[in-house]
Tab-separated table of C-alpha atoms in Angstrom:
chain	number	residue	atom	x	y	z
A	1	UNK	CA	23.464	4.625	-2.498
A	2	UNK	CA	19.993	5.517	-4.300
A	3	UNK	CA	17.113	5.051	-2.221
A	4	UNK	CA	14.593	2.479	-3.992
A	5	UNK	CA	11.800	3.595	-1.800
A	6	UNK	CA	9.099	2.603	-4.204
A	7	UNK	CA	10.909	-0.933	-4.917
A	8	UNK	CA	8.735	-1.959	-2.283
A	9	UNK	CA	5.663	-2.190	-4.083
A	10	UNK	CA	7.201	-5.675	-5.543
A	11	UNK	CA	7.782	-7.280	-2.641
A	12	UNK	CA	4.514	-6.271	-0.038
A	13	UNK	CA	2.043	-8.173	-1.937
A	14	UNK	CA	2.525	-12.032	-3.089
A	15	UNK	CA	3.139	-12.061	-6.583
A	16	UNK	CA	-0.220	-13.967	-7.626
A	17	UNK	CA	-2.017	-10.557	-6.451
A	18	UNK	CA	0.081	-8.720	-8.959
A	19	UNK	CA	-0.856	-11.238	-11.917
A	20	UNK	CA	-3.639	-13.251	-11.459
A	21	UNK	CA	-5.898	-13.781	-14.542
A	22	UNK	CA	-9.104	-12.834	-13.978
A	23	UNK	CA	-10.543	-12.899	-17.707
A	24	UNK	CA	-12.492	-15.662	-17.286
A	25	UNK	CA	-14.481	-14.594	-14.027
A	26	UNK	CA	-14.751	-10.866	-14.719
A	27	UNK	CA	-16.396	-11.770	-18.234
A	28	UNK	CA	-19.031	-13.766	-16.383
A	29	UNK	CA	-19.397	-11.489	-13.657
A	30	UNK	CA	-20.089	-8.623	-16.456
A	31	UNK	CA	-22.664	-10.850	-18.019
A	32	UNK	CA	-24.523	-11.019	-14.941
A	33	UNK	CA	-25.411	-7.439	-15.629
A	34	UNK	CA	-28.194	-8.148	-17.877
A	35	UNK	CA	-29.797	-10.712	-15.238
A	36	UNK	CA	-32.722	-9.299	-12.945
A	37	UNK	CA	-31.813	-9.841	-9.090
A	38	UNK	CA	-34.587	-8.879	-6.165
A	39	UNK	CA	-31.732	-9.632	-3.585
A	40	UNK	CA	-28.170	-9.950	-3.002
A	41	UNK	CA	-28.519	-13.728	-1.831
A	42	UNK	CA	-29.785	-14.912	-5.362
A	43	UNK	CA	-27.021	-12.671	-7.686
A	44	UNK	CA	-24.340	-14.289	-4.513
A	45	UNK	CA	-25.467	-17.814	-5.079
A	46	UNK	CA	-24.743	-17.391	-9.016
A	47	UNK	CA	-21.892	-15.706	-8.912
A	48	UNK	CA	-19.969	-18.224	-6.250
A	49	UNK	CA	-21.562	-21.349	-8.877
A	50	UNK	CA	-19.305	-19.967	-11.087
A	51	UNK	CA	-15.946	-19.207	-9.301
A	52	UNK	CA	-13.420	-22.032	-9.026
A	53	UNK	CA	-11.449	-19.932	-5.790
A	54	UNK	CA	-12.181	-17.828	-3.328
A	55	UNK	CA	-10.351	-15.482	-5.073
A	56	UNK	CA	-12.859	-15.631	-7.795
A	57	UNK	CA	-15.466	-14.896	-5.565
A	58	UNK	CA	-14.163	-12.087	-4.652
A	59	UNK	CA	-12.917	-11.140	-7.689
A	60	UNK	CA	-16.613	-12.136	-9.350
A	61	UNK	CA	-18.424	-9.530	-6.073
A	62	UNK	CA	-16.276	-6.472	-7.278
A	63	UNK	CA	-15.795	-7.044	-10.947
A	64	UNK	CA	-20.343	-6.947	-10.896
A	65	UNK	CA	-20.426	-4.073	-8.974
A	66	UNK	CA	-17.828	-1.495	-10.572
A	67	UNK	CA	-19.719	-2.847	-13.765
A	68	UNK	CA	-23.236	-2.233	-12.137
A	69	UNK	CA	-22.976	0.322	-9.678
A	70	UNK	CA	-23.043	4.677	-9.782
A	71	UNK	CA	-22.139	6.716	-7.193
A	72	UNK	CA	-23.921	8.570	-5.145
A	73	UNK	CA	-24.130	11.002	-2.582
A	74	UNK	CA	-27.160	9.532	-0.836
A	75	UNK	CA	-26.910	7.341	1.612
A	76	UNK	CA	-29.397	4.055	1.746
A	77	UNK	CA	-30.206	0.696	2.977
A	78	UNK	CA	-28.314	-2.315	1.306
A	79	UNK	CA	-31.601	-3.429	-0.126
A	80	UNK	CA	-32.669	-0.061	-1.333
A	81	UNK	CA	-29.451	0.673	-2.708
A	82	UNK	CA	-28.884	-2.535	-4.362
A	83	UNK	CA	-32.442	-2.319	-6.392
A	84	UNK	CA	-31.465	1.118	-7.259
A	85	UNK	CA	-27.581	0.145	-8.140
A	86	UNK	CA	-26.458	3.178	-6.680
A	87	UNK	CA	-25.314	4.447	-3.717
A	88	UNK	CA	-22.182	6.288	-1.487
A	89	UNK	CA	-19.278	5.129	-0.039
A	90	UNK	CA	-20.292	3.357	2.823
A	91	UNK	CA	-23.168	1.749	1.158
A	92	UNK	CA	-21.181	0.202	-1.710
A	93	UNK	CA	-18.414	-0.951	1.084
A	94	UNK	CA	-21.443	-2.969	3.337
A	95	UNK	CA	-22.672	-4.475	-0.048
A	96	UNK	CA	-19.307	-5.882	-0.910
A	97	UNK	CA	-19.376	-7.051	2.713
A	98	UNK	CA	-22.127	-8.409	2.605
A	99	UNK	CA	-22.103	-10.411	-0.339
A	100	UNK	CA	-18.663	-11.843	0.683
A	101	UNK	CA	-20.404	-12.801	4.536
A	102	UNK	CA	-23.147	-15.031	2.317
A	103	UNK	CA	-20.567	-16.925	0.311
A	104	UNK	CA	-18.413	-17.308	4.052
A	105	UNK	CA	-15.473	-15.093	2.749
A	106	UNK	CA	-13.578	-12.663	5.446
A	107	UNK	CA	-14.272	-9.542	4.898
A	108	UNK	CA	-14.497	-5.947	6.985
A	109	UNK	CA	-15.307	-2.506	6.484
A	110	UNK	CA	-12.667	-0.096	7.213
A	111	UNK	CA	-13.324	3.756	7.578
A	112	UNK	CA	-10.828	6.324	7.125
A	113	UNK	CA	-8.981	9.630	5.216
A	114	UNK	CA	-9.081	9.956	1.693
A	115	UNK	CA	-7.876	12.956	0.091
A	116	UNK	CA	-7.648	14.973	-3.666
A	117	UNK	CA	-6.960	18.535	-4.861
A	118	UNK	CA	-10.272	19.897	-3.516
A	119	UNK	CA	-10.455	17.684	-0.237
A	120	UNK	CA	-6.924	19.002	1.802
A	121	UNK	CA	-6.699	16.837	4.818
A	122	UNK	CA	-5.741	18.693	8.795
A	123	UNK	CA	-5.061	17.702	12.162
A	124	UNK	CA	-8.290	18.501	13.082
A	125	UNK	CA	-9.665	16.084	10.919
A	126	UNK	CA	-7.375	13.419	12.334
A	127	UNK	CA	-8.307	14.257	15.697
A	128	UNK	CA	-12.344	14.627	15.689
A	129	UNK	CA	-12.156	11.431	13.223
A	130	UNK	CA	-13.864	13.490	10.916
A	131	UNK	CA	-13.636	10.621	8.245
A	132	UNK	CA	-14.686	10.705	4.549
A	133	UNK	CA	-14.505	7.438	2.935
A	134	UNK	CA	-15.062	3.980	3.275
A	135	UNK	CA	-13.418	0.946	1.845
A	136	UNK	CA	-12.976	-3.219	2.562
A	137	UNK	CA	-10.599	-5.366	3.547
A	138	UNK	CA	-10.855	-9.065	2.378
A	139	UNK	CA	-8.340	-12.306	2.842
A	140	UNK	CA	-6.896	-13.969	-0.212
A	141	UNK	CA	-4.749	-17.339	0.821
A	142	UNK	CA	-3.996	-15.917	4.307
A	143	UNK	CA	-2.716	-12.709	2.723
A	144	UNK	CA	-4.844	-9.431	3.496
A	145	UNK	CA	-5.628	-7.032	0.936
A	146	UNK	CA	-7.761	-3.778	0.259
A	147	UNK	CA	-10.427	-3.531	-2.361
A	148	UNK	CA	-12.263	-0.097	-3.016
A	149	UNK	CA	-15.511	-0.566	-4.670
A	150	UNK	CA	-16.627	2.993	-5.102
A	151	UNK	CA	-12.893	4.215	-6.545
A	152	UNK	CA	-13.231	1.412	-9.223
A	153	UNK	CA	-16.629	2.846	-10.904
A	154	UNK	CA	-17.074	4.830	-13.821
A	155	UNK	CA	-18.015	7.714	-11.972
A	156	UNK	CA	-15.995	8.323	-8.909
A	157	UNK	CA	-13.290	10.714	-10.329
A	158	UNK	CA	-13.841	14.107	-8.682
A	159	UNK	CA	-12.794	16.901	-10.264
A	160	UNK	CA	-13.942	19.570	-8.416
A	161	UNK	CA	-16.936	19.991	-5.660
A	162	UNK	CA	-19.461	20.751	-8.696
A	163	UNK	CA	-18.892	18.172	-11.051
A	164	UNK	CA	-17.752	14.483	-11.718
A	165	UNK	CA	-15.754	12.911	-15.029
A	166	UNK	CA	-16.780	9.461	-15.695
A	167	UNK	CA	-14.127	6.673	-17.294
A	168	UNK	CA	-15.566	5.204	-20.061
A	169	UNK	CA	-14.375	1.655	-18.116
A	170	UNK	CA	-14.047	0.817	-14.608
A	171	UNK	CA	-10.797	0.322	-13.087
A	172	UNK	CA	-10.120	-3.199	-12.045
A	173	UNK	CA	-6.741	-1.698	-9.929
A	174	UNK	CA	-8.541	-1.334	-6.481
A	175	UNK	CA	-9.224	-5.315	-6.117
A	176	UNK	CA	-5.929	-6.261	-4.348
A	177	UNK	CA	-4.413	-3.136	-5.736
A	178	UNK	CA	-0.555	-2.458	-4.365
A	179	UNK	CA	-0.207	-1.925	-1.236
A	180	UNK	CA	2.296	1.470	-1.355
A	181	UNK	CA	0.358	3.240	-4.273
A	182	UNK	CA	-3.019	2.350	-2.331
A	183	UNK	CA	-1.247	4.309	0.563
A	184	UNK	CA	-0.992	7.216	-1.226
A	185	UNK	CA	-4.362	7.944	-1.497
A	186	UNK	CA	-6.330	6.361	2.209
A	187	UNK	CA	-5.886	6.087	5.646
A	188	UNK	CA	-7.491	4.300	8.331
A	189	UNK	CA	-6.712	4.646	12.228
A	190	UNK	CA	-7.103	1.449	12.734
A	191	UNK	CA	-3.989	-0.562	12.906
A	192	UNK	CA	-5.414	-4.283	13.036
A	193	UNK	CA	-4.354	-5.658	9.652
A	194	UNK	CA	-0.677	-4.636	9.113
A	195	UNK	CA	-1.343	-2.572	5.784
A	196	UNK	CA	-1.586	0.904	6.931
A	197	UNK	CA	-0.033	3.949	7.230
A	198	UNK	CA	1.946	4.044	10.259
A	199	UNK	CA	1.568	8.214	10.354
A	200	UNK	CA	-1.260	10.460	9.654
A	201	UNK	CA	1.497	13.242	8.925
A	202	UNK	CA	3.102	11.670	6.516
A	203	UNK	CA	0.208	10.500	4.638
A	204	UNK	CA	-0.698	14.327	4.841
A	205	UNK	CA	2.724	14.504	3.209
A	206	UNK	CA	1.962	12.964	0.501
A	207	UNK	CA	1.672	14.116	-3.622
A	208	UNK	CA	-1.950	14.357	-4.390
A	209	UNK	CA	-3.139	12.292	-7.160
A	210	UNK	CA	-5.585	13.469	-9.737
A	211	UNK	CA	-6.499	11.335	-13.298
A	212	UNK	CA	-5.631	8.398	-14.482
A	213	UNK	CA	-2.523	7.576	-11.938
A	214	UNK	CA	-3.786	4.020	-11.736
A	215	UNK	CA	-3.423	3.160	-15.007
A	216	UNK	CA	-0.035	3.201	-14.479
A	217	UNK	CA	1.325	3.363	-11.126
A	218	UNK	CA	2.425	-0.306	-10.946
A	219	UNK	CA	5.257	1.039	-13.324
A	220	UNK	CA	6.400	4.308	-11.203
A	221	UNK	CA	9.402	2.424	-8.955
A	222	UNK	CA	10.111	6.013	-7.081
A	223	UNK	CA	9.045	8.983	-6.865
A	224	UNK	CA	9.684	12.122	-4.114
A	225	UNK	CA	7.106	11.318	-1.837
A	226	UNK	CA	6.529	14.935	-0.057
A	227	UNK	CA	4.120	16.940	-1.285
A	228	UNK	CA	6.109	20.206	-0.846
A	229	UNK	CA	9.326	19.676	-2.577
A	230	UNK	CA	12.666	21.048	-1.979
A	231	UNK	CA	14.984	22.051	-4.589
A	232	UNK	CA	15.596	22.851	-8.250
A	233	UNK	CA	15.915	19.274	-9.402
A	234	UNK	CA	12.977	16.475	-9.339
A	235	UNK	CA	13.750	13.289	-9.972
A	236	UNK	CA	11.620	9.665	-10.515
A	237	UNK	CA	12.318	6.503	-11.351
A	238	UNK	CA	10.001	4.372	-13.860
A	239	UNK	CA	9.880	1.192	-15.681
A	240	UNK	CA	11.050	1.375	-19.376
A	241	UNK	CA	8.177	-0.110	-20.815
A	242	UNK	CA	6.333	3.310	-20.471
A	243	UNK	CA	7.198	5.652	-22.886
A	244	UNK	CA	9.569	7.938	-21.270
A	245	UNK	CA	9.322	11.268	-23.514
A	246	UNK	CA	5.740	11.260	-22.444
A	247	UNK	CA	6.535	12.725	-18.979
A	248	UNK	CA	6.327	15.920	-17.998
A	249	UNK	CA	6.539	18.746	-15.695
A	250	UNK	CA	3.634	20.746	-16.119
A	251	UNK	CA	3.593	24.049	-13.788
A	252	UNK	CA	3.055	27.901	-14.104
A	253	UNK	CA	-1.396	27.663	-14.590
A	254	UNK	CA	-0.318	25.042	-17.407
A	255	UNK	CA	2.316	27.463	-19.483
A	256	UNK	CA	5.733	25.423	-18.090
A	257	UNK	CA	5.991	22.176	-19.557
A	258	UNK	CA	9.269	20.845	-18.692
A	259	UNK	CA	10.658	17.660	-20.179
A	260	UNK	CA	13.313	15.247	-18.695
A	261	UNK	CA	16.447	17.404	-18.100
A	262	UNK	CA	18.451	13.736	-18.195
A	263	UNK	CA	17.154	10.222	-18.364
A	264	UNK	CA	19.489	7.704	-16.987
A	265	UNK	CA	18.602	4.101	-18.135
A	266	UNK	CA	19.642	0.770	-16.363
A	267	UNK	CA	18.384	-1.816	-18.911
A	268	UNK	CA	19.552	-4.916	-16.892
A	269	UNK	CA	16.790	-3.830	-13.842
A	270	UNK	CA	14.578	-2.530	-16.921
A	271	UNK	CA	14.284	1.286	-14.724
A	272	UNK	CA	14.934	4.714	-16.309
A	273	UNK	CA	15.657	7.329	-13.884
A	274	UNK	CA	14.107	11.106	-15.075
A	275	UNK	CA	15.806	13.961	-13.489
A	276	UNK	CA	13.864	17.264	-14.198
A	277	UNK	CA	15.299	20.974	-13.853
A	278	UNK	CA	12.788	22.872	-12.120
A	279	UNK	CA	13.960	26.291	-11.555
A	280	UNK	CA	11.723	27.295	-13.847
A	281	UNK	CA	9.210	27.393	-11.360
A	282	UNK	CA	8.501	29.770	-8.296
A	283	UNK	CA	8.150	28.947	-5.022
A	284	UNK	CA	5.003	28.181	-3.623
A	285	UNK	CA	4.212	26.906	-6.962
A	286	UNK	CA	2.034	24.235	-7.538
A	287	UNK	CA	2.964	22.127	-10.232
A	288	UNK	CA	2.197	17.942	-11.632
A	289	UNK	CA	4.146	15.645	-12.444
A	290	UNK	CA	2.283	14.216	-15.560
A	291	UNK	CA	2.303	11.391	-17.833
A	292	UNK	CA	0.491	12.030	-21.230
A	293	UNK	CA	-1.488	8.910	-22.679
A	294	UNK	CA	-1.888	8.368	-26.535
A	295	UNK	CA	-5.638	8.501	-25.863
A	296	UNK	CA	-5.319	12.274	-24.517
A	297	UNK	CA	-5.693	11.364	-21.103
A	298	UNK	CA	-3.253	11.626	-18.849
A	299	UNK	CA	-2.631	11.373	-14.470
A	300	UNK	CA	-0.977	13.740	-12.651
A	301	UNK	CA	0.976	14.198	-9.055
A	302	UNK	CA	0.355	17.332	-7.604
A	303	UNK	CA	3.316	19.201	-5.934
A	304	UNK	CA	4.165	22.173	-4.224
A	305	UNK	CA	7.646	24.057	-4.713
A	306	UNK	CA	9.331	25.174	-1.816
């Protein structure tokens, strides 16, 4: 019987988290840009005049902020750091925070692990807490969810130590964003809220993700979930609204590109299932698991051959 492992994602957040409209709010939020604020209270009191929900609120607090915000690797005060509309992790969490404790929304800050090709996670760092990233946790209809500020700006996708690439738009994915693919990517210790990772190993486990992943990750239904694989033959399953010729397996410094081997569709669930032939590759080899956008971007899933 196949394993649906990633079938999950459709059932471990209520459906209006998946596909709420949030047109309406985020285009005032955005407009809000142009609009002078000497504190957080005034651009809060404005923003909650002109959301209908509490959802909107929150919505309306993140949606300003990815538009508004850069990163940085400075740390500051709230007030400093909103004047300057910049600041690091932590900062841009206890803003978010704080603007949800003035309009009397639930809200916390949650430390934890993040990780990406350059930033390999140990035990040490589980055991010293040697965290590197900070995120919220807010409450929509008696439903907890997670919402990154600092991974939904421009600027936030790190290539390498050196150097940054910036989106051209923020991404609106890490407000309520699905709880399995956020998984992926951060872990907290704390187990208060029942949407973490129950295992620091097997979060260490993990694929890494690089690029544009979130643009499209709602749509990947399974895929091997260890970062080191074992085997010859790699196989995911995806929704067939993607365009299925536009994945590959990219390995050997970028000289192996492998398409699907065999692509099995079931077009009463809607799911293709792409079976790659690996052999190819050497072991020990790192290789992605890519999906190439029409734009020329594209995300990848870092693996390792066994």
């Amino acid at each position: 019987m196949r394993k649906w492992g990633f079938l999950l994602i459709l059932f471990l957040l209520p459906f209006y988290l998946l596909g709420q409209d949030y047109e309406r709010i985020d285009s005032i939020a955005k407009s809000f840009q142009s609009k002078k604020y000497n504190d957080i209270e005034s651009l809060v009191g404005d923003l909650v005049k002109e959301a209908r929900t509490d959802e909107e609120k929150y919505r309306a607090f993140y949606t300003y902020m990815v538009n508004t915000f850069s990163y940085s690797y400075s740390n500051y005060s709230n007030k400093s750091s909103f004047k300057m509309k910049k600041g690091a992790c932590s900062t841009l969490s206890s803003i978010y925070k704080e603007m949800c404790d003035l309009a009397g929304l639930e809200c916390h800050n949650v430390v934890g692990f993040i990780k990406s090709d350059y930033l390999p996670l140990s035990f040490f760092d589980f055991i010293f807490n040697r965290v590197n990233h900070e995120w919220n946790i807010i409450k929509i209809n008696n439903e907890y969810a997670y919402v990154d500020v600092t991974w939904g700006l421009k600027d936030v996708y790190f290539v390498n130590k050196k150097r940054m690439e910036k989106e051209e738009e923020p991404i609106y994915y890490f407000f309520a964003p699905s709880l399995h693919n956020f998984n992926l990517s951060h872990f907290t210790k704390k187990k208060k809220w029942g949407l973490e990772n129950n295992s620091f190993f097997r979060f260490n486990k993990y694929p890494v993700i690089l690029g544009d992943f979130y643009r499209i990750c709602d749509s990947i239904i399974e895929i091997p979930e260890k970062y080191k694989h074992k085997g010859n033959e790699f196989k995911i399953v995806v929704d067939t609204q993607l365009v299925l010729k536009n994945f590959l397996i990219i390995g050997g410094k970028g000289k192996i590109r492998i398409s699907p081997d065999k692509i099995i569709l079931d077009e009463t669930l809607g799911y293709a299932e792409l079976i790659f032939n690996i052999s190819k590759l050497s072991r020990n080899e790192s290789f992605g698991l890519s999906y190439l956008f029409d734009d020329g971007s594209n995300y990848v899933l870092k693996y390792i051959k066994k």
